[in-house]
Amino acid sequence: MAPTTPALERVAAAVDAALTPLVRDGGPPGLTWGVDLGGERLIRALGHRDLDATLPVAEDTIYRISSLTKPVTAVAALTLIEDGQLALDQPVADLLPELADPRALVRPDSPLTETVPARRAITVEDLLTFRLGHGMDFATMGAPNPLDDQLATLGLGMGPPAPQRHLPADEWLAALGSVPLRCQPGERWLYNTGAELLGVLLSRVTGVSLGDVLHRQVLDPLGMPDTRFSVPAPSLGRWGPCFNAADPDGTPAGQLDLFDPADGQWSSPPPFEGGDAGLVSTAKDYLTFAAMLRDGGSVGSTHVLSSERVEAMTTNQLSTDQLRAGGPSPDGSTGWGLGVGVALGDPTSSVVGSYGWDGGLGSAWRNDTARGLSAVLLTNQSWMSPTPPAVTESFWSVLAAQVPLDD
């Protein structure tokens, strides 16, 4: 897609100049990036889908977007709330009886026998805000405790997305319901499990698969044909492997490790359609989704969500104490809305983004309301630490410098 304005031409030249050396040196082998600036859109591609540099990436290359799935699932849930099929304060046990009458650990590291009754029911809002009591604790990640040991024994251990190895929804939910909550509902922000549960909830309330819910409520109205839970055969020519950097800090050092081959975890429909990290997509598709949120819930004449819901979704819902206890970002700069990360400070001349999120398999998205900007970066190399790799940091730095703040 050619630049359509002088402003976008300058952005394209600067981004390509910054990212080309990184791609040339294998970090990552290939990427597609895109920006939408006040409705003017640009998508560019660099590098290759394979390590032999024989299969170029393109503007329509399909990528594993992992945790960029979470905002899509959240928007679908909010549309059902607007339709009256769900309510934020509704107990999820109405539809997920496996979670009725939960008990919580006395302390997150308590033995599984040391529990107390939950002080209240888990609600739909808890799933969206990740305050349901289940999930990954960033503050203590890696420290052994009895709950994580039991989750691993049940096949519920935390790790990179692997759709074909995930338990089917009903089996997974029964296993989750057999263990106590890590903490009381509403008490702490804990990562990921809320989005998995939200996907199961959406399927049960509608009586169809999560994929069907997402297509009906979000993807089809917006015209996002390449966003789905597996890559269909006619699209495999736009698909490829995903790689790991050899060094733990995400900086490539020669040979890359294969994380997932082209015929791997996303090459056929999975047993569990994960509302947390299961989708694949393209830069064009995800920019359309991002622009819809930036523009208040509509794209052109297509209405998906009310502006009031978008505002609530993109406003931080976490208290100061919850952020201090372990929030979405190591440096404390990011809060959490309804299924999306929210910047706690305003965009500046060196910082892009009012809200957005990242995917650990190499994707990143930000909407910047001060700049009228939506931007997405999709790569075929996973992150190896919570700190963004150089290619992601460079992308945001260039955009901050090239796209001025609105007066």
Coordinates of C-alpha atoms in Angstrom, one line a residue:
M1 CA 0.0 0.0 0.0
A2 CA 1.6 3.3 -1.1
P3 CA 1.8 6.3 1.2
T4 CA -1.1 8.6 0.5
T5 CA 0.1 11.9 2.1
P6 CA 3.4 13.6 2.7
A7 CA 3.1 13.0 6.4
L8 CA 2.7 9.2 5.9
E9 CA 5.6 9.3 3.4
R10 CA 7.8 10.7 6.1
V11 CA 6.6 8.1 8.6
A12 CA 7.2 5.3 6.1
A13 CA 10.8 6.4 5.4
A14 CA 11.7 6.8 9.0
V15 CA 10.1 3.5 10.2
D16 CA 11.7 1.6 7.4
A17 CA 15.1 3.1 8.0
A18 CA 14.9 2.2 11.7
L19 CA 13.6 -1.3 11.3
T20 CA 15.4 -2.5 8.2
P21 CA 18.8 -3.1 9.9
L22 CA 17.1 -5.0 12.7
V23 CA 15.2 -7.3 10.3
R24 CA 18.4 -7.7 8.2
D25 CA 20.2 -9.0 11.3
G26 CA 17.5 -11.5 12.0
G27 CA 15.6 -9.7 14.8
P28 CA 12.9 -10.5 13.7
P29 CA 13.2 -12.3 10.3
G30 CA 10.1 -10.6 9.0
L31 CA 7.4 -8.1 10.0
T32 CA 4.4 -6.0 8.8
W33 CA 3.6 -2.7 10.3
G34 CA 0.8 -0.3 9.8
V35 CA -0.5 3.1 10.9
D36 CA -3.9 4.8 10.5
L37 CA -3.6 8.6 11.0
G38 CA -7.0 10.3 11.0
G39 CA -8.3 7.8 8.5
E40 CA -5.3 7.8 6.2
R41 CA -3.7 4.4 6.3
L42 CA -0.3 3.0 5.4
I43 CA 0.9 -0.7 5.6
R44 CA 4.4 -1.8 4.9
A45 CA 6.3 -5.2 5.1
L46 CA 10.0 -6.0 5.7
G47 CA 11.9 -9.3 5.6
H48 CA 10.9 -12.9 5.2
R49 CA 8.6 -15.6 6.5
D50 CA 11.5 -18.1 6.6
L51 CA 15.1 -18.2 7.7
D52 CA 16.4 -18.9 4.2
A53 CA 15.0 -15.6 3.0
T54 CA 13.1 -17.2 0.2
L55 CA 9.5 -16.2 1.2
P56 CA 9.0 -12.5 1.6
V57 CA 6.5 -11.1 4.0
A58 CA 3.8 -8.9 2.5
E59 CA 1.2 -6.4 3.6
D60 CA -1.3 -9.2 3.9
T61 CA 0.9 -11.7 5.7
I62 CA -0.9 -13.5 8.5
Y63 CA 0.6 -13.6 12.0
R64 CA 0.0 -15.1 15.4
I65 CA -1.2 -12.1 17.4
S66 CA -1.4 -14.0 20.8
S67 CA -2.5 -11.5 23.5
L68 CA -3.9 -9.0 21.0
T69 CA -6.8 -11.4 21.1
K70 CA -7.8 -10.1 24.5
P71 CA -9.1 -6.7 23.4
V72 CA -11.1 -8.4 20.6
T73 CA -12.8 -10.8 23.1
A74 CA -13.5 -7.9 25.4
V75 CA -15.2 -5.9 22.6
A76 CA -17.4 -8.9 21.8
A77 CA -18.4 -9.1 25.5
L78 CA -19.2 -5.4 25.6
T79 CA -21.4 -5.7 22.6
L80 CA -23.4 -8.5 24.3
I81 CA -23.7 -6.3 27.4
E82 CA -25.1 -3.5 25.2
D83 CA -27.5 -6.0 23.6
G84 CA -28.7 -7.0 27.1
Q85 CA -27.5 -10.6 26.9
L86 CA -25.0 -10.0 29.7
A87 CA -24.4 -7.4 32.5
L88 CA -21.2 -6.2 34.1
D89 CA -22.5 -7.1 37.6
Q90 CA -23.8 -10.5 36.6
P91 CA -22.3 -13.4 38.5
V92 CA -20.5 -15.6 36.0
A93 CA -21.8 -18.7 37.9
D94 CA -25.1 -18.1 36.2
L95 CA -23.5 -19.5 33.0
L96 CA -20.4 -21.1 34.5
P97 CA -21.7 -23.2 37.4
E98 CA -18.2 -24.8 37.7
L99 CA -17.3 -21.5 39.4
A100 CA -20.2 -21.4 41.9
D101 CA -19.4 -20.9 45.6
P102 CA -15.6 -20.4 45.1
R103 CA -13.1 -20.6 47.9
A104 CA -10.0 -18.5 48.1
L105 CA -6.5 -19.2 49.5
V106 CA -5.8 -17.5 52.8
R107 CA -2.6 -16.3 51.1
P108 CA -1.5 -16.7 47.5
D109 CA 1.2 -19.1 48.6
S110 CA -0.9 -21.0 51.2
P111 CA -1.3 -24.8 51.0
L112 CA -4.4 -25.7 49.0
T113 CA -6.2 -26.8 52.2
E114 CA -6.0 -23.3 53.8
T115 CA -8.9 -21.6 52.2
V116 CA -11.9 -19.4 53.1
P117 CA -15.1 -18.8 51.3
A118 CA -15.0 -16.1 48.7
R119 CA -16.5 -12.8 50.0
R120 CA -18.6 -12.4 46.9
A121 CA -19.4 -14.0 43.6
I122 CA -17.1 -13.5 40.5
T123 CA -18.8 -11.1 38.0
V124 CA -18.5 -10.4 34.3
E125 CA -16.7 -7.2 35.2
D126 CA -14.1 -9.2 37.2
L127 CA -13.3 -11.2 34.0
L128 CA -12.8 -8.0 32.0
T129 CA -10.7 -6.3 34.6
F130 CA -8.7 -9.4 35.5
R131 CA -9.7 -9.2 39.1
L132 CA -11.6 -12.5 39.4
G133 CA -9.0 -14.1 41.7
H134 CA -7.6 -16.5 39.1
G135 CA -4.6 -15.7 36.9
M136 CA -0.8 -15.1 36.6
D137 CA 0.7 -13.0 39.3
F138 CA 3.5 -10.9 37.7
A139 CA 4.8 -9.8 41.1
T140 CA 5.7 -13.4 42.1
M141 CA 6.1 -15.1 38.8
G142 CA 8.6 -18.0 39.0
A143 CA 8.4 -18.4 42.8
P144 CA 7.1 -21.9 43.6
N145 CA 3.8 -22.3 45.4
P146 CA 1.2 -25.1 45.8
L147 CA -1.4 -23.6 43.6
D148 CA 0.8 -23.3 40.6
D149 CA 2.0 -26.8 41.2
Q150 CA -1.6 -28.1 41.2
L151 CA -2.5 -26.1 38.1
A152 CA 0.5 -27.6 36.2
T153 CA -0.6 -31.1 37.4
L154 CA -4.1 -30.5 36.0
G155 CA -2.7 -29.3 32.6
L156 CA -3.5 -25.6 33.4
G157 CA 0.1 -24.3 33.7
M158 CA 1.0 -20.9 32.4
G159 CA 3.1 -20.7 29.3
P160 CA 3.2 -19.6 25.6
P161 CA -0.1 -20.2 23.7
A162 CA -0.4 -23.7 22.3
P163 CA -4.0 -24.1 21.0
Q164 CA -3.7 -27.7 20.0
R165 CA -2.5 -28.8 23.4
H166 CA -5.1 -26.8 25.4
L167 CA -7.8 -28.8 27.2
P168 CA -11.3 -28.6 25.6
A169 CA -13.4 -25.8 27.2
D170 CA -15.7 -27.9 29.5
E171 CA -12.8 -30.0 30.7
W172 CA -10.6 -27.0 31.3
L173 CA -13.3 -25.2 33.2
A174 CA -14.0 -28.2 35.4
A175 CA -10.3 -28.4 36.3
L176 CA -10.1 -24.7 37.0
G177 CA -13.2 -25.0 39.2
S178 CA -11.5 -27.7 41.3
V179 CA -8.8 -25.4 42.7
P180 CA -9.2 -22.4 45.0
L181 CA -8.9 -18.8 43.9
R182 CA -5.4 -17.3 44.3
C183 CA -7.0 -14.3 46.0
Q184 CA -10.5 -12.8 46.7
P185 CA -12.6 -11.6 43.8
G186 CA -12.0 -7.9 43.2
E187 CA -8.8 -7.9 45.2
R188 CA -5.9 -8.2 42.7
W189 CA -5.1 -7.8 39.0
L190 CA -4.0 -11.3 37.8
Y191 CA -3.1 -11.9 34.2
N192 CA -4.7 -13.9 31.4
T193 CA -7.2 -16.4 33.0
G194 CA -10.0 -13.8 32.9
A195 CA -9.8 -13.6 29.1
E196 CA -9.9 -17.4 28.8
L197 CA -13.0 -17.6 31.0
L198 CA -14.6 -14.7 29.2
G199 CA -14.3 -16.6 25.9
V200 CA -16.0 -19.6 27.5
L201 CA -18.7 -17.4 29.0
L202 CA -19.4 -15.8 25.6
S203 CA -19.8 -19.2 24.0
R204 CA -22.2 -20.4 26.7
V205 CA -24.4 -17.3 26.7
T206 CA -24.8 -17.4 22.9
G207 CA -24.9 -21.1 22.4
V208 CA -22.3 -21.0 19.6
S209 CA -18.5 -21.2 19.5
L210 CA -16.4 -18.3 20.5
G211 CA -15.2 -18.0 16.9
D212 CA -18.7 -17.6 15.8
V213 CA -19.4 -15.0 18.5
L214 CA -16.3 -12.9 17.5
H215 CA -17.2 -13.1 13.8
R216 CA -20.9 -12.1 14.4
Q217 CA -20.2 -9.3 16.9
V218 CA -16.9 -7.8 15.7
L219 CA -15.0 -9.4 12.8
D220 CA -17.6 -9.6 10.1
P221 CA -19.2 -6.2 10.7
L222 CA -15.7 -4.6 10.5
G223 CA -14.6 -6.6 7.5
M224 CA -11.7 -8.6 9.2
P225 CA -11.7 -11.8 7.1
D226 CA -8.2 -13.0 8.1
T227 CA -8.7 -12.8 11.9
R228 CA -9.7 -16.3 13.2
F229 CA -8.5 -19.1 15.4
S230 CA -6.7 -21.1 12.7
V231 CA -5.4 -20.5 9.1
P232 CA -7.6 -22.0 6.4
A233 CA -6.0 -23.9 3.6
P234 CA -6.5 -21.1 0.9
S235 CA -4.6 -18.7 3.1
L236 CA -1.5 -20.8 4.0
G237 CA 0.5 -19.0 1.3
R238 CA 0.4 -15.9 3.4
W239 CA 1.5 -17.8 6.6
G240 CA 4.7 -19.0 8.0
P241 CA 6.7 -20.1 11.1
C242 CA 7.2 -18.2 14.3
F243 CA 10.7 -18.1 15.9
N244 CA 12.3 -17.5 19.3
A245 CA 15.3 -15.3 19.8
A246 CA 18.4 -17.3 21.0
D247 CA 19.2 -14.9 23.8
P248 CA 16.9 -14.6 26.8
D249 CA 16.7 -10.8 26.5
G250 CA 15.1 -11.1 23.1
T251 CA 18.2 -9.9 21.2
P252 CA 19.0 -12.3 18.4
A253 CA 22.5 -13.9 18.4
G254 CA 22.8 -15.8 15.2
Q255 CA 20.6 -18.9 14.9
L256 CA 17.0 -18.5 15.9
D257 CA 15.0 -21.3 17.5
L258 CA 11.7 -22.5 15.9
F259 CA 8.8 -21.8 18.2
D260 CA 6.0 -23.0 15.9
P261 CA 6.2 -24.3 12.3
A262 CA 3.8 -23.3 9.6
D263 CA 2.0 -26.6 10.0
G264 CA 1.9 -26.3 13.8
Q265 CA -0.5 -25.1 16.4
W266 CA -2.6 -22.8 14.2
S267 CA -2.8 -24.9 11.1
S268 CA -6.1 -26.5 12.0
P269 CA -9.1 -25.7 14.3
P270 CA -8.1 -26.0 17.9
P271 CA -10.0 -27.9 20.7
F272 CA -10.2 -24.7 22.7
E273 CA -10.7 -21.3 21.0
G274 CA -8.8 -19.1 23.4
G275 CA -10.2 -15.6 24.1
D276 CA -6.8 -14.8 25.6
A277 CA -4.3 -15.6 22.9
G278 CA -5.7 -17.8 20.1
L279 CA -6.2 -15.5 17.1
V280 CA -4.2 -14.9 14.0
S281 CA -4.6 -11.7 12.0
T282 CA -3.1 -9.2 9.6
A283 CA -2.0 -5.6 10.0
K284 CA -5.0 -4.5 7.8
D285 CA -7.5 -6.3 9.9
Y286 CA -6.1 -5.2 13.3
L287 CA -5.8 -1.6 12.1
T288 CA -9.5 -1.7 11.3
F289 CA -10.3 -2.9 14.8
A290 CA -8.0 -0.3 16.3
A291 CA -9.5 2.6 14.3
M292 CA -13.0 1.5 15.3
L293 CA -12.0 2.0 19.0
R294 CA -10.1 5.2 18.3
D295 CA -13.1 6.7 16.5
G296 CA -15.6 5.9 19.3
G297 CA -16.9 2.4 18.4
S298 CA -17.7 2.9 14.7
V299 CA -15.9 2.8 11.3
G300 CA -17.7 4.7 8.7
S301 CA -21.3 3.7 8.9
T302 CA -20.5 0.5 10.7
H303 CA -21.3 0.7 14.4
V304 CA -19.9 -1.9 16.8
L305 CA -19.9 -0.3 20.2
S306 CA -21.1 2.9 21.9
S307 CA -18.7 5.6 22.6
E308 CA -19.6 5.3 26.3
R309 CA -18.5 1.7 26.3
V310 CA -15.3 2.5 24.5
E311 CA -14.5 5.2 27.1
A312 CA -15.1 2.7 29.9
M313 CA -13.1 0.0 28.2
T314 CA -10.1 2.4 27.7
T315 CA -10.2 3.9 31.2
N316 CA -8.0 2.5 34.0
Q317 CA -10.1 0.4 36.4
L318 CA -7.3 -0.5 38.9
S319 CA -6.7 1.2 42.2
T320 CA -3.3 2.6 43.3
D321 CA -3.0 -0.3 45.7
Q322 CA -3.8 -2.8 43.0
L323 CA -1.2 -1.3 40.7
R324 CA 1.4 -1.3 43.4
A325 CA 0.7 -5.0 44.2
G326 CA 1.5 -6.0 40.6
G327 CA -0.1 -4.5 37.6
P328 CA 0.2 -4.9 33.8
S329 CA 3.7 -3.3 33.4
P330 CA 7.0 -3.8 35.3
D331 CA 7.6 0.0 35.4
G332 CA 4.1 0.9 36.7
S333 CA 3.2 3.0 33.6
T334 CA 0.2 0.9 32.5
G335 CA -3.1 0.3 34.1
W336 CA -6.0 -1.9 32.9
G337 CA -9.4 -1.1 31.6
L338 CA -11.9 -3.6 30.4
G339 CA -9.7 -6.1 28.5
V340 CA -7.0 -3.6 27.5
G341 CA -3.9 -1.9 28.8
V342 CA -4.3 1.8 29.6
A343 CA -1.4 4.3 29.8
L344 CA -1.4 6.1 33.2
G345 CA 0.3 9.1 31.7
D346 CA -0.6 11.2 28.6
P347 CA 1.2 10.7 25.3
T348 CA 4.3 13.0 25.0
S349 CA 6.8 13.9 22.3
S350 CA 8.7 10.7 23.2
V351 CA 5.9 8.4 24.2
V352 CA 3.2 7.0 21.9
G353 CA -0.1 5.5 23.1
S354 CA -3.2 6.2 25.2
Y355 CA -4.1 2.5 25.3
G356 CA -3.3 -0.8 23.6
W357 CA -1.6 -4.1 24.3
D358 CA 1.2 -6.4 23.2
G359 CA 1.3 -10.1 22.2
G360 CA 4.2 -12.2 23.4
L361 CA 4.5 -13.9 20.0
G362 CA 5.7 -10.6 18.5
S363 CA 2.8 -8.2 18.1
A364 CA 2.1 -4.8 19.5
W365 CA -0.7 -2.2 19.1
R366 CA -1.4 1.3 20.4
N367 CA -4.1 3.9 19.9
D368 CA -3.0 7.4 20.6
T369 CA -5.9 9.8 21.1
A370 CA -3.7 12.9 21.3
R371 CA -2.2 12.1 17.9
G372 CA -5.3 10.6 16.2
L373 CA -3.1 7.6 15.6
S374 CA -3.6 3.8 15.5
A375 CA -0.5 1.7 14.9
V376 CA 0.2 -2.0 14.8
L377 CA 3.4 -4.0 14.5
L378 CA 3.2 -7.8 13.7
T379 CA 6.4 -9.9 13.6
N380 CA 7.3 -13.6 13.4
Q381 CA 9.6 -13.6 16.4
S382 CA 8.4 -14.1 20.0
W383 CA 9.4 -11.9 22.9
M384 CA 11.8 -13.6 25.3
S385 CA 11.2 -11.3 28.3
P386 CA 8.5 -8.8 29.5
T387 CA 10.7 -6.0 28.1
P388 CA 9.9 -5.2 24.5
P389 CA 12.5 -6.2 22.0
A390 CA 14.5 -3.6 20.1
V391 CA 12.3 -3.7 17.0
T392 CA 9.2 -2.8 19.1
E393 CA 10.9 0.0 21.0
S394 CA 12.3 1.4 17.7
F395 CA 8.8 1.4 16.1
W396 CA 7.2 3.4 18.9
S397 CA 10.2 5.8 19.2
V398 CA 10.1 6.6 15.5
L399 CA 6.3 7.2 15.6
A400 CA 6.6 9.4 18.6
A401 CA 9.2 11.5 16.7
Q402 CA 7.4 11.6 13.3
V403 CA 3.8 12.1 14.3
P404 CA 3.4 15.3 16.3
L405 CA 0.9 15.7 19.1
D406 CA -2.3 17.5 18.3
D407 CA -2.4 21.1 19.6

